Amino acid sequence: MPRANEIETRTFISEQNYINITASFLRADSHLEFFDVANYYIDDASFTLESNKCYLRIRNEKNTLELTLKKYISDSECVEISDNISETDFSLITESHILPAGEVSDALSEMGLNKLTFIKVGEMQTKRLELEREDYKIILDSNKYNEKSDYNLEVEAIDKELASTTLERLAEEYHFKISKNYKSKYQRAVHS
């Protein structure tokens, strides 16, 4: 799969905001459906990837497994490199600590990080609703991890300004405050 720059802005929202916004979106578009996402976070025991401002995630979404390396450029922008993987590859990574050949492995090789002993360091289960527009996508998540739960809203857009203004418009329309201390899903699943 190709490399992609991901530009997003995110905030925590309350359970009531989550209920109100998802209900509003579902009323406006009856074709929208919730779906489940499972994220498994991979690093070594010393968190070498994290110390290099990147992380590995295996995502199971709609019965498709995807291995993604996220390399952060800034708080709101990262480069994503992804490979579709099989159930066998998933087992090799989580049980035998072996990455399958592909763009993710190649990118880690370029960074000198492909020989780490990879282990699963965290997990998050998410119920998701997505609303796609031409230049942006709104993502509403109900998350469960480490016997905790929370709700977040993300806006992915073609540029940082559009992501920010869309989030601000939603905050005004649905009466929520934009989080100043948002922690990534990786941080919550791995370090909470």
PDB file of C-alpha atoms in Angstrom:
ATOM      1  CA  MET A   1       0.000   0.000   0.000  1.00  0.00           C
ATOM      2  CA  PRO A   2       1.240   3.546  -0.623  1.00  0.00           C
ATOM      3  CA  ARG A   3       2.728   5.901   1.919  1.00  0.00           C
ATOM      4  CA  ALA A   4       0.325   8.620   2.961  1.00  0.00           C
ATOM      5  CA  ASN A   5       0.537  11.824   4.933  1.00  0.00           C
ATOM      6  CA  GLU A   6      -2.259  11.934   7.471  1.00  0.00           C
ATOM      7  CA  ILE A   7      -3.403  15.345   8.669  1.00  0.00           C
ATOM      8  CA  GLU A   8      -5.820  15.189  11.559  1.00  0.00           C
ATOM      9  CA  THR A   9      -7.053  16.998  14.606  1.00  0.00           C
ATOM     10  CA  ARG A  10      -8.682  15.217  17.541  1.00  0.00           C
ATOM     11  CA  THR A  11     -10.490  15.821  20.774  1.00  0.00           C
ATOM     12  CA  PHE A  12     -12.031  13.890  23.603  1.00  0.00           C
ATOM     13  CA  ILE A  13     -15.795  14.223  23.902  1.00  0.00           C
ATOM     14  CA  SER A  14     -18.214  13.148  26.607  1.00  0.00           C
ATOM     15  CA  GLU A  15     -20.436  10.109  26.284  1.00  0.00           C
ATOM     16  CA  GLN A  16     -23.455  12.396  25.906  1.00  0.00           C
ATOM     17  CA  ASN A  17     -21.738  14.364  23.106  1.00  0.00           C
ATOM     18  CA  TYR A  18     -20.903  11.062  21.414  1.00  0.00           C
ATOM     19  CA  ILE A  19     -24.545   9.945  21.631  1.00  0.00           C
ATOM     20  CA  ASN A  20     -25.866  13.305  20.367  1.00  0.00           C
ATOM     21  CA  ILE A  21     -23.438  13.616  17.459  1.00  0.00           C
ATOM     22  CA  THR A  22     -23.800  10.020  16.263  1.00  0.00           C
ATOM     23  CA  ALA A  23     -27.604  10.307  16.460  1.00  0.00           C
ATOM     24  CA  SER A  24     -27.480  13.524  14.429  1.00  0.00           C
ATOM     25  CA  PHE A  25     -25.228  11.976  11.773  1.00  0.00           C
ATOM     26  CA  LEU A  26     -27.398   8.853  11.542  1.00  0.00           C
ATOM     27  CA  ARG A  27     -30.566  10.968  11.134  1.00  0.00           C
ATOM     28  CA  ALA A  28     -28.900  12.955   8.341  1.00  0.00           C
ATOM     29  CA  ASP A  29     -27.579   9.880   6.505  1.00  0.00           C
ATOM     30  CA  SER A  30     -29.399   6.589   7.023  1.00  0.00           C
ATOM     31  CA  HIS A  31     -26.643   4.693   5.135  1.00  0.00           C
ATOM     32  CA  LEU A  32     -24.059   5.288   7.858  1.00  0.00           C
ATOM     33  CA  GLU A  33     -23.260   2.256  10.020  1.00  0.00           C
ATOM     34  CA  PHE A  34     -21.194   1.617  13.112  1.00  0.00           C
ATOM     35  CA  PHE A  35     -18.375  -0.888  12.766  1.00  0.00           C
ATOM     36  CA  ASP A  36     -15.843  -2.447  15.114  1.00  0.00           C
ATOM     37  CA  VAL A  37     -12.115  -1.792  15.028  1.00  0.00           C
ATOM     38  CA  ALA A  38      -9.462  -3.622  17.049  1.00  0.00           C
ATOM     39  CA  ASN A  39      -6.030  -1.989  17.362  1.00  0.00           C
ATOM     40  CA  TYR A  40      -2.992  -3.907  18.585  1.00  0.00           C
ATOM     41  CA  TYR A  41       0.095  -1.822  19.317  1.00  0.00           C
ATOM     42  CA  ILE A  42       3.546  -3.312  18.726  1.00  0.00           C
ATOM     43  CA  ASP A  43       6.964  -2.197  19.988  1.00  0.00           C
ATOM     44  CA  ASP A  44       9.869  -3.821  21.813  1.00  0.00           C
ATOM     45  CA  ALA A  45      10.201  -4.058  25.609  1.00  0.00           C
ATOM     46  CA  SER A  46      12.282  -0.848  25.669  1.00  0.00           C
ATOM     47  CA  PHE A  47       9.773   1.114  23.537  1.00  0.00           C
ATOM     48  CA  THR A  48      12.430   1.826  20.924  1.00  0.00           C
ATOM     49  CA  LEU A  49       9.887   2.740  18.237  1.00  0.00           C
ATOM     50  CA  GLU A  50       8.124   5.171  20.553  1.00  0.00           C
ATOM     51  CA  SER A  51      11.430   6.834  21.467  1.00  0.00           C
ATOM     52  CA  ASN A  52      11.940   7.333  17.708  1.00  0.00           C
ATOM     53  CA  LYS A  53       8.531   9.112  17.405  1.00  0.00           C
ATOM     54  CA  CYS A  54       6.843   6.263  15.609  1.00  0.00           C
ATOM     55  CA  TYR A  55       4.711   3.247  16.404  1.00  0.00           C
ATOM     56  CA  LEU A  56       3.416   0.061  14.871  1.00  0.00           C
ATOM     57  CA  ARG A  57      -0.234  -0.861  14.860  1.00  0.00           C
ATOM     58  CA  ILE A  58      -2.088  -3.896  13.614  1.00  0.00           C
ATOM     59  CA  ARG A  59      -5.688  -2.954  12.865  1.00  0.00           C
ATOM     60  CA  ASN A  60      -8.497  -5.436  12.360  1.00  0.00           C
ATOM     61  CA  GLU A  61     -11.266  -3.529  10.615  1.00  0.00           C
ATOM     62  CA  LYS A  62     -14.076  -5.121   8.624  1.00  0.00           C
ATOM     63  CA  ASN A  63     -12.241  -8.481   8.631  1.00  0.00           C
ATOM     64  CA  THR A  64      -9.106  -6.979   7.095  1.00  0.00           C
ATOM     65  CA  LEU A  65      -5.779  -6.921   8.942  1.00  0.00           C
ATOM     66  CA  GLU A  66      -3.465  -4.005   8.275  1.00  0.00           C
ATOM     67  CA  LEU A  67       0.019  -3.406   9.680  1.00  0.00           C
ATOM     68  CA  THR A  68       0.767   0.320   9.875  1.00  0.00           C
ATOM     69  CA  LEU A  69       3.884   2.237  10.799  1.00  0.00           C
ATOM     70  CA  LYS A  70       3.130   5.801  11.856  1.00  0.00           C
ATOM     71  CA  LYS A  71       6.067   8.220  11.827  1.00  0.00           C
ATOM     72  CA  TYR A  72       5.197  11.563  13.425  1.00  0.00           C
ATOM     73  CA  ILE A  73       6.275  14.781  11.703  1.00  0.00           C
ATOM     74  CA  SER A  74       4.338  17.009  14.148  1.00  0.00           C
ATOM     75  CA  ASP A  75       1.491  16.689  16.657  1.00  0.00           C
ATOM     76  CA  SER A  76      -1.078  16.829  13.850  1.00  0.00           C
ATOM     77  CA  GLU A  77       0.768  15.231  10.930  1.00  0.00           C
ATOM     78  CA  CYS A  78       2.338  11.853  10.389  1.00  0.00           C
ATOM     79  CA  VAL A  79       3.445   9.596   7.573  1.00  0.00           C
ATOM     80  CA  GLU A  80       1.609   6.272   7.463  1.00  0.00           C
ATOM     81  CA  ILE A  81       3.083   3.238   5.777  1.00  0.00           C
ATOM     82  CA  SER A  82       0.781   0.218   5.599  1.00  0.00           C
ATOM     83  CA  ASP A  83       0.683  -3.388   4.433  1.00  0.00           C
ATOM     84  CA  ASN A  84      -2.294  -5.728   4.395  1.00  0.00           C
ATOM     85  CA  ILE A  85      -1.363  -8.855   6.349  1.00  0.00           C
ATOM     86  CA  SER A  86      -2.791 -12.328   6.892  1.00  0.00           C
ATOM     87  CA  GLU A  87      -3.851 -14.071  10.111  1.00  0.00           C
ATOM     88  CA  THR A  88      -0.592 -16.036   9.845  1.00  0.00           C
ATOM     89  CA  ASP A  89       1.396 -12.777   9.654  1.00  0.00           C
ATOM     90  CA  PHE A  90      -0.517 -11.498  12.693  1.00  0.00           C
ATOM     91  CA  SER A  91       0.487 -14.602  14.659  1.00  0.00           C
ATOM     92  CA  LEU A  92       4.101 -14.345  13.499  1.00  0.00           C
ATOM     93  CA  ILE A  93       4.299 -10.749  14.723  1.00  0.00           C
ATOM     94  CA  THR A  94       2.535 -11.242  18.068  1.00  0.00           C
ATOM     95  CA  GLU A  95       3.872 -14.710  18.939  1.00  0.00           C
ATOM     96  CA  SER A  96       7.161 -15.140  17.069  1.00  0.00           C
ATOM     97  CA  HIS A  97       8.200 -11.452  16.907  1.00  0.00           C
ATOM     98  CA  ILE A  98       8.735 -11.615  13.132  1.00  0.00           C
ATOM     99  CA  LEU A  99       7.599  -8.864  10.745  1.00  0.00           C
ATOM    100  CA  PRO A 100       6.408  -9.936   7.299  1.00  0.00           C
ATOM    101  CA  ALA A 101       8.192  -8.589   4.236  1.00  0.00           C
ATOM    102  CA  GLY A 102       6.629  -5.419   2.865  1.00  0.00           C
ATOM    103  CA  GLU A 103       6.736  -1.642   2.913  1.00  0.00           C
ATOM    104  CA  VAL A 104       6.538  -1.457   6.726  1.00  0.00           C
ATOM    105  CA  SER A 105       9.502  -3.784   7.162  1.00  0.00           C
ATOM    106  CA  ASP A 106      11.411  -1.875   4.460  1.00  0.00           C
ATOM    107  CA  ALA A 107      10.737   1.469   6.197  1.00  0.00           C
ATOM    108  CA  LEU A 108      11.888   0.067   9.538  1.00  0.00           C
ATOM    109  CA  SER A 109      15.038  -1.265   7.817  1.00  0.00           C
ATOM    110  CA  GLU A 110      15.754   2.229   6.466  1.00  0.00           C
ATOM    111  CA  MET A 111      15.532   3.513  10.058  1.00  0.00           C
ATOM    112  CA  GLY A 112      17.665   0.632  11.396  1.00  0.00           C
ATOM    113  CA  LEU A 113      14.742  -0.635  13.510  1.00  0.00           C
ATOM    114  CA  ASN A 114      13.731  -3.875  11.775  1.00  0.00           C
ATOM    115  CA  LYS A 115      15.721  -6.225  14.040  1.00  0.00           C
ATOM    116  CA  LEU A 116      13.859  -5.398  17.257  1.00  0.00           C
ATOM    117  CA  THR A 117      12.097  -8.151  19.228  1.00  0.00           C
ATOM    118  CA  PHE A 118       8.531  -6.991  18.627  1.00  0.00           C
ATOM    119  CA  ILE A 119       5.830  -7.640  21.215  1.00  0.00           C
ATOM    120  CA  LYS A 120       2.238  -6.523  21.708  1.00  0.00           C
ATOM    121  CA  VAL A 121       2.383  -3.580  24.145  1.00  0.00           C
ATOM    122  CA  GLY A 122      -1.286  -2.522  24.105  1.00  0.00           C
ATOM    123  CA  GLU A 123      -4.738  -3.107  22.687  1.00  0.00           C
ATOM    124  CA  MET A 124      -7.860  -1.009  22.095  1.00  0.00           C
ATOM    125  CA  GLN A 125     -11.363  -2.014  20.967  1.00  0.00           C
ATOM    126  CA  THR A 126     -13.365   0.695  19.195  1.00  0.00           C
ATOM    127  CA  LYS A 127     -16.927   1.143  17.958  1.00  0.00           C
ATOM    128  CA  ARG A 128     -16.638   3.621  15.064  1.00  0.00           C
ATOM    129  CA  LEU A 129     -18.846   5.811  12.909  1.00  0.00           C
ATOM    130  CA  GLU A 130     -17.361   7.689   9.934  1.00  0.00           C
ATOM    131  CA  LEU A 131     -18.816  10.534   7.908  1.00  0.00           C
ATOM    132  CA  GLU A 132     -16.892  11.200   4.678  1.00  0.00           C
ATOM    133  CA  ARG A 133     -16.969  14.403   2.685  1.00  0.00           C
ATOM    134  CA  GLU A 134     -14.915  15.371  -0.362  1.00  0.00           C
ATOM    135  CA  ASP A 135     -12.057  17.074   1.537  1.00  0.00           C
ATOM    136  CA  TYR A 136     -12.388  15.635   5.037  1.00  0.00           C
ATOM    137  CA  LYS A 137     -13.616  12.748   7.173  1.00  0.00           C
ATOM    138  CA  ILE A 138     -15.205  12.917  10.635  1.00  0.00           C
ATOM    139  CA  ILE A 139     -14.573   9.895  12.849  1.00  0.00           C
ATOM    140  CA  LEU A 140     -16.495   9.217  16.064  1.00  0.00           C
ATOM    141  CA  ASP A 141     -15.095   6.541  18.361  1.00  0.00           C
ATOM    142  CA  SER A 142     -16.212   4.787  21.520  1.00  0.00           C
ATOM    143  CA  ASN A 143     -13.033   3.156  22.905  1.00  0.00           C
ATOM    144  CA  LYS A 144     -12.331   0.422  25.463  1.00  0.00           C
ATOM    145  CA  TYR A 145      -8.837  -0.403  26.752  1.00  0.00           C
ATOM    146  CA  ASN A 146      -7.223  -1.487  30.043  1.00  0.00           C
ATOM    147  CA  GLU A 147     -10.625  -1.605  31.809  1.00  0.00           C
ATOM    148  CA  LYS A 148     -11.213   2.049  30.799  1.00  0.00           C
ATOM    149  CA  SER A 149     -13.422   3.703  28.222  1.00  0.00           C
ATOM    150  CA  ASP A 150     -13.544   7.064  26.484  1.00  0.00           C
ATOM    151  CA  TYR A 151     -14.946   8.837  23.438  1.00  0.00           C
ATOM    152  CA  ASN A 152     -13.172  10.876  20.808  1.00  0.00           C
ATOM    153  CA  LEU A 153     -13.843  12.765  17.619  1.00  0.00           C
ATOM    154  CA  GLU A 154     -11.245  13.082  14.845  1.00  0.00           C
ATOM    155  CA  VAL A 155     -11.199  15.143  11.687  1.00  0.00           C
ATOM    156  CA  GLU A 156      -8.902  13.979   8.889  1.00  0.00           C
ATOM    157  CA  ALA A 157      -8.512  16.524   6.102  1.00  0.00           C
ATOM    158  CA  ILE A 158      -6.458  17.497   3.083  1.00  0.00           C
ATOM    159  CA  ASP A 159      -4.755  20.241   5.106  1.00  0.00           C
ATOM    160  CA  LYS A 160      -4.272  21.333   8.713  1.00  0.00           C
ATOM    161  CA  GLU A 161      -6.432  24.456   8.426  1.00  0.00           C
ATOM    162  CA  LEU A 162      -9.456  22.553   7.108  1.00  0.00           C
ATOM    163  CA  ALA A 163      -9.087  19.929   9.849  1.00  0.00           C
ATOM    164  CA  SER A 164      -8.945  22.622  12.547  1.00  0.00           C
ATOM    165  CA  THR A 165     -11.816  24.750  11.226  1.00  0.00           C
ATOM    166  CA  THR A 166     -14.016  21.663  10.780  1.00  0.00           C
ATOM    167  CA  LEU A 167     -13.352  20.588  14.372  1.00  0.00           C
ATOM    168  CA  GLU A 168     -14.065  24.126  15.635  1.00  0.00           C
ATOM    169  CA  ARG A 169     -17.352  24.204  13.691  1.00  0.00           C
ATOM    170  CA  LEU A 170     -18.383  20.858  15.181  1.00  0.00           C
ATOM    171  CA  ALA A 171     -17.463  22.028  18.702  1.00  0.00           C
ATOM    172  CA  GLU A 172     -19.673  25.064  18.276  1.00  0.00           C
ATOM    173  CA  GLU A 173     -22.552  23.136  16.708  1.00  0.00           C
ATOM    174  CA  TYR A 174     -22.541  20.298  19.259  1.00  0.00           C
ATOM    175  CA  HIS A 175     -21.442  22.287  22.322  1.00  0.00           C
ATOM    176  CA  PHE A 176     -18.201  20.627  23.362  1.00  0.00           C
ATOM    177  CA  LYS A 177     -14.765  21.964  24.229  1.00  0.00           C
ATOM    178  CA  ILE A 178     -11.734  20.947  22.201  1.00  0.00           C
ATOM    179  CA  SER A 179      -9.249  19.058  24.389  1.00  0.00           C
ATOM    180  CA  LYS A 180      -5.938  20.767  25.014  1.00  0.00           C
ATOM    181  CA  ASN A 181      -4.388  17.575  26.415  1.00  0.00           C
ATOM    182  CA  TYR A 182      -5.457  14.935  23.902  1.00  0.00           C
ATOM    183  CA  LYS A 183      -3.483  11.708  24.203  1.00  0.00           C
ATOM    184  CA  SER A 184      -3.234   9.416  21.203  1.00  0.00           C
ATOM    185  CA  LYS A 185      -4.884   6.013  21.218  1.00  0.00           C
ATOM    186  CA  TYR A 186      -1.427   4.500  21.387  1.00  0.00           C
ATOM    187  CA  GLN A 187      -0.597   6.496  24.535  1.00  0.00           C
ATOM    188  CA  ARG A 188      -3.898   5.578  26.177  1.00  0.00           C
ATOM    189  CA  ALA A 189      -3.762   1.868  25.299  1.00  0.00           C
ATOM    190  CA  VAL A 190      -0.091   1.439  26.153  1.00  0.00           C
ATOM    191  CA  HIS A 191       0.544   3.850  29.039  1.00  0.00           C
ATOM    192  CA  SER A 192      -2.682   3.987  31.057  1.00  0.00           C
TER     193      SER A 192
END
